[in-house]
XYZ file of C-alpha atoms in Angstrom:
517
model
C 41.521 66.007 54.791
C 43.663 62.875 54.681
C 43.102 60.597 57.656
C 45.966 60.056 60.079
C 47.648 56.704 59.450
C 49.106 54.493 62.162
C 50.897 51.156 61.981
C 51.129 48.299 64.443
C 51.636 44.573 64.730
C 48.308 43.961 66.490
C 45.066 45.923 66.366
C 42.650 44.996 69.166
C 38.964 45.823 68.760
C 37.267 46.020 72.157
C 38.217 47.542 75.493
C 36.600 45.135 77.910
C 38.611 42.813 80.132
C 39.619 40.491 77.297
C 40.666 43.235 74.884
C 42.643 45.103 77.544
C 44.322 41.899 78.715
C 45.252 40.836 75.174
C 46.711 44.295 74.498
C 48.723 43.985 77.727
C 49.956 40.478 76.932
C 50.928 41.316 73.353
C 52.676 44.574 74.289
C 54.652 42.735 76.951
C 55.858 40.299 74.281
C 57.368 43.160 72.313
C 54.588 43.531 69.735
C 53.354 46.998 68.803
C 49.679 47.265 69.764
C 46.739 49.592 69.168
C 43.454 49.087 71.025
C 40.204 50.746 69.943
C 37.112 50.769 72.164
C 33.860 52.243 70.840
C 32.861 53.631 74.256
C 34.734 53.863 77.564
C 36.884 51.025 78.858
C 34.742 48.416 80.634
C 31.602 50.310 79.710
C 29.492 47.216 79.042
C 29.841 43.567 80.108
C 33.114 43.977 81.990
C 31.697 46.467 84.497
C 28.465 44.545 85.030
C 29.703 41.298 86.578
C 28.854 40.021 90.056
C 32.373 41.191 91.041
C 33.579 37.675 91.875
C 36.852 35.970 91.048
C 35.796 32.388 91.504
C 36.031 28.886 90.201
C 32.284 28.629 89.737
C 31.052 26.148 92.325
C 27.767 25.664 90.502
C 29.591 24.731 87.281
C 30.553 21.436 88.926
C 26.893 20.448 88.834
C 26.956 20.871 85.058
C 30.158 18.873 84.645
C 32.394 21.850 83.736
C 35.382 20.328 85.525
C 38.066 21.802 83.269
C 36.677 25.326 83.581
C 36.456 25.123 87.385
C 39.998 23.785 87.653
C 41.375 26.532 85.400
C 39.423 29.283 87.152
C 40.474 28.183 90.640
C 44.122 28.267 89.644
C 43.640 31.724 88.167
C 41.960 32.887 91.364
C 45.224 32.196 93.178
C 47.273 34.010 90.531
C 45.085 37.120 90.675
C 45.134 37.256 94.466
C 48.912 37.405 94.186
C 49.371 39.847 91.299
C 46.561 42.301 92.114
C 46.045 42.307 95.910
C 44.558 45.811 95.815
C 41.861 44.789 93.324
C 41.289 41.106 94.135
C 40.603 40.282 97.768
C 39.589 37.111 99.638
C 35.883 36.665 100.294
C 34.289 34.149 102.604
C 30.837 32.976 101.490
C 28.077 31.032 103.189
C 26.117 28.596 101.052
C 22.765 28.331 102.803
C 21.224 24.866 102.856
C 17.550 24.865 101.993
C 16.027 21.432 102.574
C 13.699 21.658 99.555
C 16.648 22.233 97.230
C 19.838 20.209 96.952
C 20.602 17.772 99.793
C 23.272 18.729 102.331
C 25.503 15.803 101.382
C 25.600 17.030 97.770
C 26.645 20.520 98.839
C 29.341 19.146 101.133
C 30.662 16.795 98.437
C 30.769 19.612 95.891
C 32.700 21.861 98.268
C 35.121 19.059 99.154
C 35.909 18.708 95.436
C 36.034 22.500 94.991
C 38.662 22.810 97.738
C 40.902 20.265 96.059
C 40.592 21.215 92.408
C 42.607 24.409 92.620
C 45.736 22.809 94.030
C 47.631 24.658 96.741
C 45.589 27.645 97.904
C 46.213 30.564 100.239
C 42.517 30.601 101.157
C 40.920 28.588 103.993
C 38.974 25.442 103.168
C 35.228 25.001 103.376
C 33.409 23.881 106.522
C 29.910 23.125 107.695
C 28.467 25.763 110.045
C 25.547 26.079 112.428
C 23.753 29.225 111.291
C 22.270 29.747 114.750
C 25.783 30.430 116.045
C 27.359 31.944 112.926
C 27.569 35.736 112.298
C 25.870 35.273 108.922
C 22.934 33.465 110.489
C 21.428 36.398 112.376
C 20.063 38.027 109.212
C 18.443 34.824 107.944
C 14.876 33.754 108.609
C 14.154 31.156 111.327
C 14.396 27.554 110.217
C 17.576 27.941 108.187
C 19.989 26.080 110.427
C 22.767 24.688 108.228
C 25.247 26.437 106.004
C 28.588 25.746 104.359
C 31.323 28.339 104.555
C 33.804 28.463 101.668
C 36.326 30.767 100.014
C 36.447 32.717 96.791
C 37.498 36.277 95.964
C 35.967 39.658 95.182
C 37.147 42.186 92.599
C 36.475 45.648 91.297
C 35.818 44.497 87.729
C 35.974 47.859 85.945
C 39.180 48.886 87.721
C 40.705 45.540 86.766
C 40.081 46.420 83.100
C 41.511 49.922 83.442
C 44.554 48.609 85.305
C 45.258 46.061 82.553
C 44.987 48.885 80.007
C 47.403 51.032 82.033
C 49.913 48.175 82.012
C 49.439 47.736 78.257
C 50.016 51.452 77.670
C 53.118 51.514 79.848
C 54.477 48.660 77.735
C 53.945 50.642 74.559
C 50.342 49.987 73.509
C 48.242 52.887 72.251
C 44.747 52.983 73.754
C 41.950 54.802 71.914
C 38.646 55.045 73.759
C 35.400 56.268 72.213
C 36.806 55.152 68.872
C 34.997 52.500 66.858
C 36.418 50.461 64.016
C 34.078 51.269 61.164
C 35.714 49.083 58.538
C 38.481 46.502 58.312
C 39.755 44.568 55.326
C 42.710 42.366 54.506
C 45.280 43.716 52.128
C 47.571 41.308 50.314
C 49.976 38.832 51.882
C 51.652 39.005 55.276
C 54.918 37.894 53.680
C 57.614 40.573 53.826
C 56.870 44.188 54.706
C 55.131 45.504 51.633
C 52.769 48.477 51.792
C 49.751 46.327 51.129
C 50.292 43.559 53.658
C 48.080 42.912 56.691
C 44.859 44.616 57.746
C 43.708 48.088 56.833
C 41.154 49.474 59.285
C 39.323 52.752 59.544
C 38.729 53.925 63.108
C 36.295 56.747 63.839
C 36.626 58.676 67.104
C 33.475 60.239 68.539
C 35.320 63.537 68.147
C 37.980 64.365 65.586
C 39.111 62.922 62.286
C 39.111 59.282 61.224
C 42.256 57.207 61.699
C 43.624 54.674 59.218
C 45.365 51.780 60.924
C 47.558 49.236 59.177
C 48.059 46.138 61.311
C 49.692 42.779 60.716
C 47.002 41.061 62.821
C 43.510 41.951 64.035
C 41.897 40.785 67.299
C 38.130 40.746 67.597
C 37.536 41.106 71.349
C 34.219 42.898 71.046
C 32.329 40.629 73.443
C 28.579 40.616 72.693
C 29.315 42.197 69.299
C 31.888 39.540 68.256
C 29.805 37.769 65.626
C 28.466 41.065 64.238
C 31.963 42.557 64.024
C 33.226 39.460 62.267
C 30.413 39.500 59.735
C 29.832 43.215 59.157
C 33.283 44.730 59.639
C 35.493 41.916 58.367
C 33.162 40.123 55.924
C 34.006 36.767 57.513
C 31.551 34.047 58.521
C 32.051 31.617 61.402
C 30.288 28.414 62.342
C 30.350 29.491 65.985
C 27.435 31.339 67.506
C 26.868 33.400 70.611
C 23.887 33.434 72.920
C 23.444 36.795 74.612
C 22.363 36.417 78.224
C 21.591 39.452 80.352
C 22.636 39.447 83.982
C 21.050 42.108 86.192
C 21.939 43.140 89.730
C 20.451 45.158 92.567
C 22.429 47.319 94.968
C 20.326 47.960 98.059
C 20.645 50.435 100.931
C 21.310 47.829 103.529
C 24.514 46.619 105.150
C 24.831 42.976 106.158
C 26.628 43.844 109.397
C 29.449 41.378 108.742
C 31.986 40.544 106.034
C 30.428 37.311 104.740
C 28.642 36.943 101.417
C 25.818 34.494 100.770
C 25.236 31.993 98.006
C 21.486 31.343 97.724
C 19.708 28.526 95.947
C 16.607 29.458 93.951
C 13.586 27.223 93.335
C 14.455 27.134 89.602
C 17.814 25.545 90.615
C 19.753 28.684 89.754
C 21.871 30.392 92.364
C 22.400 34.036 93.279
C 24.852 35.934 95.455
C 24.314 38.491 98.192
C 27.569 40.368 98.769
C 28.714 43.225 101.053
C 29.281 46.195 98.753
C 30.860 49.610 99.213
C 30.641 49.407 103.032
C 27.039 50.625 103.355
C 25.340 48.624 100.618
C 24.590 45.057 99.551
C 24.858 43.647 96.018
C 22.332 41.017 94.897
C 22.573 39.115 91.614
C 22.405 37.831 89.074
C 19.597 36.962 86.690
C 19.946 34.999 83.443
C 17.679 36.358 80.700
C 18.324 35.588 77.058
C 18.099 38.732 74.912
C 18.000 39.601 71.234
C 18.270 43.391 71.566
C 21.252 45.689 71.066
C 23.727 44.617 73.796
C 24.612 48.170 74.783
C 20.984 49.017 75.550
C 20.407 46.389 78.218
C 18.439 47.470 81.297
C 16.945 45.635 84.251
C 13.287 44.670 83.883
C 10.615 44.752 86.575
C 10.417 40.962 86.411
C 14.136 40.713 87.251
C 13.747 43.071 90.204
C 10.842 40.946 91.413
C 12.834 37.742 90.968
C 15.829 38.962 92.982
C 13.713 40.539 95.727
C 11.602 37.403 96.077
C 14.693 35.209 96.262
C 16.226 37.415 98.964
C 12.966 37.474 100.901
C 12.883 33.671 100.898
C 16.050 33.713 102.989
C 16.304 36.956 104.955
C 14.306 38.169 107.945
C 13.989 41.825 106.939
C 11.751 42.182 103.870
C 13.297 43.751 100.808
C 11.364 45.874 98.340
C 11.810 48.276 95.465
C 12.158 51.242 97.851
C 15.394 49.734 99.210
C 17.116 49.802 95.804
C 19.885 52.380 95.432
C 21.156 51.318 92.007
C 20.728 48.626 89.400
C 23.036 47.527 86.621
C 22.797 45.030 83.795
C 25.263 43.531 81.376
C 24.991 41.186 78.433
C 27.268 38.156 78.613
C 28.392 36.676 75.272
C 28.140 32.945 75.922
C 29.102 30.233 73.468
C 26.009 28.502 72.155
C 26.352 24.885 73.228
C 22.626 24.148 73.168
C 22.051 24.454 76.914
C 19.595 26.724 78.729
C 20.683 30.296 79.608
C 21.914 29.456 83.125
C 23.682 26.254 82.000
C 25.557 27.707 79.004
C 29.305 27.369 79.390
C 31.217 30.339 80.823
C 34.406 29.080 79.212
C 36.029 30.770 76.238
C 37.179 29.757 72.791
C 39.684 31.446 70.482
C 39.201 31.153 66.742
C 42.075 32.028 64.409
C 40.822 32.986 60.953
C 43.783 32.744 58.617
C 43.610 31.797 55.015
C 46.776 30.967 53.143
C 49.201 33.931 53.102
C 46.546 36.219 54.586
C 46.810 38.390 57.675
C 45.506 36.657 60.820
C 42.267 37.538 62.581
C 41.733 36.208 66.097
C 38.181 36.168 67.494
C 37.400 35.760 71.185
C 34.225 33.820 71.909
C 32.792 33.849 75.430
C 34.847 33.967 78.599
C 34.518 35.134 82.200
C 36.431 37.721 84.154
C 38.259 35.165 86.327
C 40.065 33.629 83.363
C 40.953 36.824 81.498
C 44.710 36.367 81.996
C 44.862 32.824 80.628
C 42.650 33.836 77.702
C 45.049 36.683 76.895
C 48.033 34.395 77.307
C 46.623 31.899 74.801
C 45.761 34.755 72.454
C 49.335 36.030 72.758
C 50.673 32.588 71.885
C 48.463 32.493 68.776
C 49.541 35.975 67.677
C 53.238 35.285 68.187
C 52.914 32.043 66.244
C 51.041 33.715 63.390
C 53.285 36.746 63.138
C 56.533 34.850 63.607
C 57.865 37.273 66.190
C 57.447 38.225 69.827
C 58.541 36.871 73.165
C 57.195 34.036 75.294
C 54.591 34.031 78.070
C 55.203 36.471 80.915
C 52.024 37.496 82.771
C 51.674 34.702 85.341
C 54.065 36.348 87.782
C 53.792 39.949 86.592
C 52.138 42.203 89.149
C 49.464 44.518 87.789
C 50.096 48.263 88.263
C 49.635 49.170 91.920
C 49.828 45.555 93.056
C 53.408 45.683 94.327
C 52.217 46.093 97.906
C 55.016 45.289 100.392
C 54.694 41.815 101.881
C 54.022 41.397 105.587
C 56.776 39.416 107.390
C 55.494 35.996 108.378
C 52.385 36.281 106.174
C 53.769 34.807 102.974
C 51.300 35.031 100.113
C 48.689 36.853 102.204
C 47.813 39.768 99.951
C 44.934 40.863 102.182
C 47.249 41.269 105.175
C 49.757 43.134 103.020
C 47.062 45.528 101.819
C 45.888 46.262 105.361
C 49.475 46.917 106.456
C 49.918 49.176 103.434
C 46.804 51.182 104.368
C 48.096 51.514 107.938
C 51.435 52.827 106.657
C 49.661 55.335 104.427
C 47.650 56.552 107.403
C 50.803 57.725 109.114
C 52.015 59.434 105.934
C 48.716 61.138 105.086
C 47.271 61.864 108.536
C 45.316 64.797 107.136
C 43.276 62.587 104.783
C 40.137 60.945 106.207
C 40.732 57.209 106.888
C 37.794 56.075 104.749
C 39.052 58.168 101.823
C 42.579 56.808 102.155
C 41.282 53.233 102.314
C 39.165 53.729 99.202
C 42.082 55.160 97.271
C 44.523 52.484 98.451
C 42.160 49.763 97.300
C 41.611 51.454 93.951
C 45.174 52.454 93.084
C 47.404 50.301 95.311
C 50.929 51.665 95.324
C 49.974 53.986 92.470
C 48.229 56.136 95.082
C 51.433 58.169 95.143
C 50.744 59.209 91.545
C 47.327 60.494 92.620
C 48.346 62.293 95.791
C 51.781 63.336 94.588
C 53.744 65.353 97.115
C 50.642 66.759 98.824
C 51.197 67.764 102.448
C 47.605 68.737 103.145
C 44.170 68.684 101.535
C 44.755 72.112 100.034
C 47.535 70.670 97.889
C 44.991 68.431 96.129
C 43.209 71.333 94.489
C 39.514 72.078 94.527
C 37.374 69.933 96.825
C 34.773 68.658 94.372
C 32.847 66.550 96.896
C 33.343 64.928 100.267
C 36.548 62.878 99.889
C 37.027 63.783 96.219
C 39.537 66.396 95.114
C 40.521 67.853 91.776
C 43.888 66.054 91.868
C 42.174 62.670 91.699
C 39.926 63.690 88.819
C 42.940 65.055 86.969
C 44.736 61.745 87.468
C 41.734 59.803 86.150
C 41.489 62.038 83.102
C 45.209 62.148 82.326
C 46.219 58.584 83.175
C 43.065 56.448 83.079
C 41.157 57.753 80.013
C 38.225 59.113 82.058
C 36.335 61.726 80.063
C 33.039 62.084 81.887
C 31.444 61.945 85.317
C 30.031 58.535 84.402
C 33.549 57.232 83.767
C 34.860 58.578 87.064
C 31.901 57.934 89.387
C 30.624 54.565 88.189
C 33.579 52.768 86.552
C 36.861 54.181 87.917
C 35.100 54.285 91.302
C 31.643 53.732 92.779
C 31.483 57.222 94.254
C 28.239 57.709 92.356
C 26.566 55.579 95.026
C 27.816 57.780 97.840
C 27.553 61.324 96.493
C 24.367 63.395 96.339
C 23.142 64.629 92.981
C 24.580 68.117 93.508
C 28.093 66.684 93.938
C 27.721 64.376 90.958
C 26.784 67.445 88.946
C 29.955 69.204 90.131
C 32.013 66.281 88.829
C 30.235 66.517 85.478
C 30.896 70.260 85.381
C 34.599 69.656 86.079
C 34.931 67.320 83.099
C 33.017 69.725 80.877
C 35.353 72.577 81.848
C 38.433 70.430 81.266
C 37.382 69.507 77.737
C 36.782 73.102 76.617
């Protein structure tokens, strides 16, 4: 059987945050785009972050001034264009006398406040932990802290939302489809049959797809150097270091809305963050790995490290029995010769283009905060190489669901707008439990109307699969967000997997199995 053949301007390999964002940027410039992801969207590194949109306070200590400046400016952009997915977070940096001196922490925060330019978030301040809400959970003797601002995000939903925007602008998104082979064919001059890239994409189910593209983007994250070498037969002087970051989610609520930034004896830092209302997220570790990136799992030593660090600061002891969930992801960091925790989190774009040959753009490194600027620079490179396409556009473009009505008198306050939006929804959907409505509003923003449709009561949403989860939402995830399994729906499109008992998780799996028959 002859393979189906598709054509496009840009073929993107990789459906993490960078691949989805590049597909979105390029499609918005008028380029035809195909994206292929070997698994589900955000199924690896991009769903395993610490869920922070931040400048990286600790990067100042390593002299990464440019990265911090860029990331802080992006933090402000993302708060504006995705208020349902990126929300302000107030953190407390706990001063431990045996670590960095208080004056150093205060000086770093003073610089941090000023590097991002005009900000909608409050500035940092020194606090007395004995009188601060965050101090009650800490062990006696910890008296001084520094309160500062950053932002929290649902990382996997950010990826899916970028992919939705790309698709609505004309991109074709293929999940569970790996690029098995790619080779250049002839010159990019003119429009001859042999110009550009010829790739073979293999879905997990169904026939292979031949794709002819004028340009190829390697956004495969931890697999970037392998894809370049094995799929494209191209060598690069750049190298990645693969560093695993593992996290714990524990059955314990902090009792307030503040997160903590903790200093470790090895001079690393970790975060303790309110998570999913009833849980707390603790992370991350930095462990260099050589194994297959997709097989990364937390090790007992990492669990011990994070529990010991938490127990150095908190009154109530934390142990393995408190753990509800763990997750790990492998970060592809540019090898600059530093140790695992000091390696740069910045990105680099490498354009491989020999004379008259189709361009190949490889993404090296990166962090979730700067995904938009990375995609914007990639779009510039693609437009320049292909000689067509429009100019930059994403800085002021709201992500799907982010067009939440502004609150009068609260200019630029996306958090206030979201709360007002939830309140308005409550009057429209009185029959839906408040906690369910809040979850859905935060996940889908104004796109919640596409999920709930014209429902007038819970019965209109179809079968009740679990507490707060109806068939209508699963159908939306499958039809509009590429969800094909319970894992996709419960752990990436949402975190309902944390809240539902095993019997209900099984019902979700059964629903997907029935739908695919």
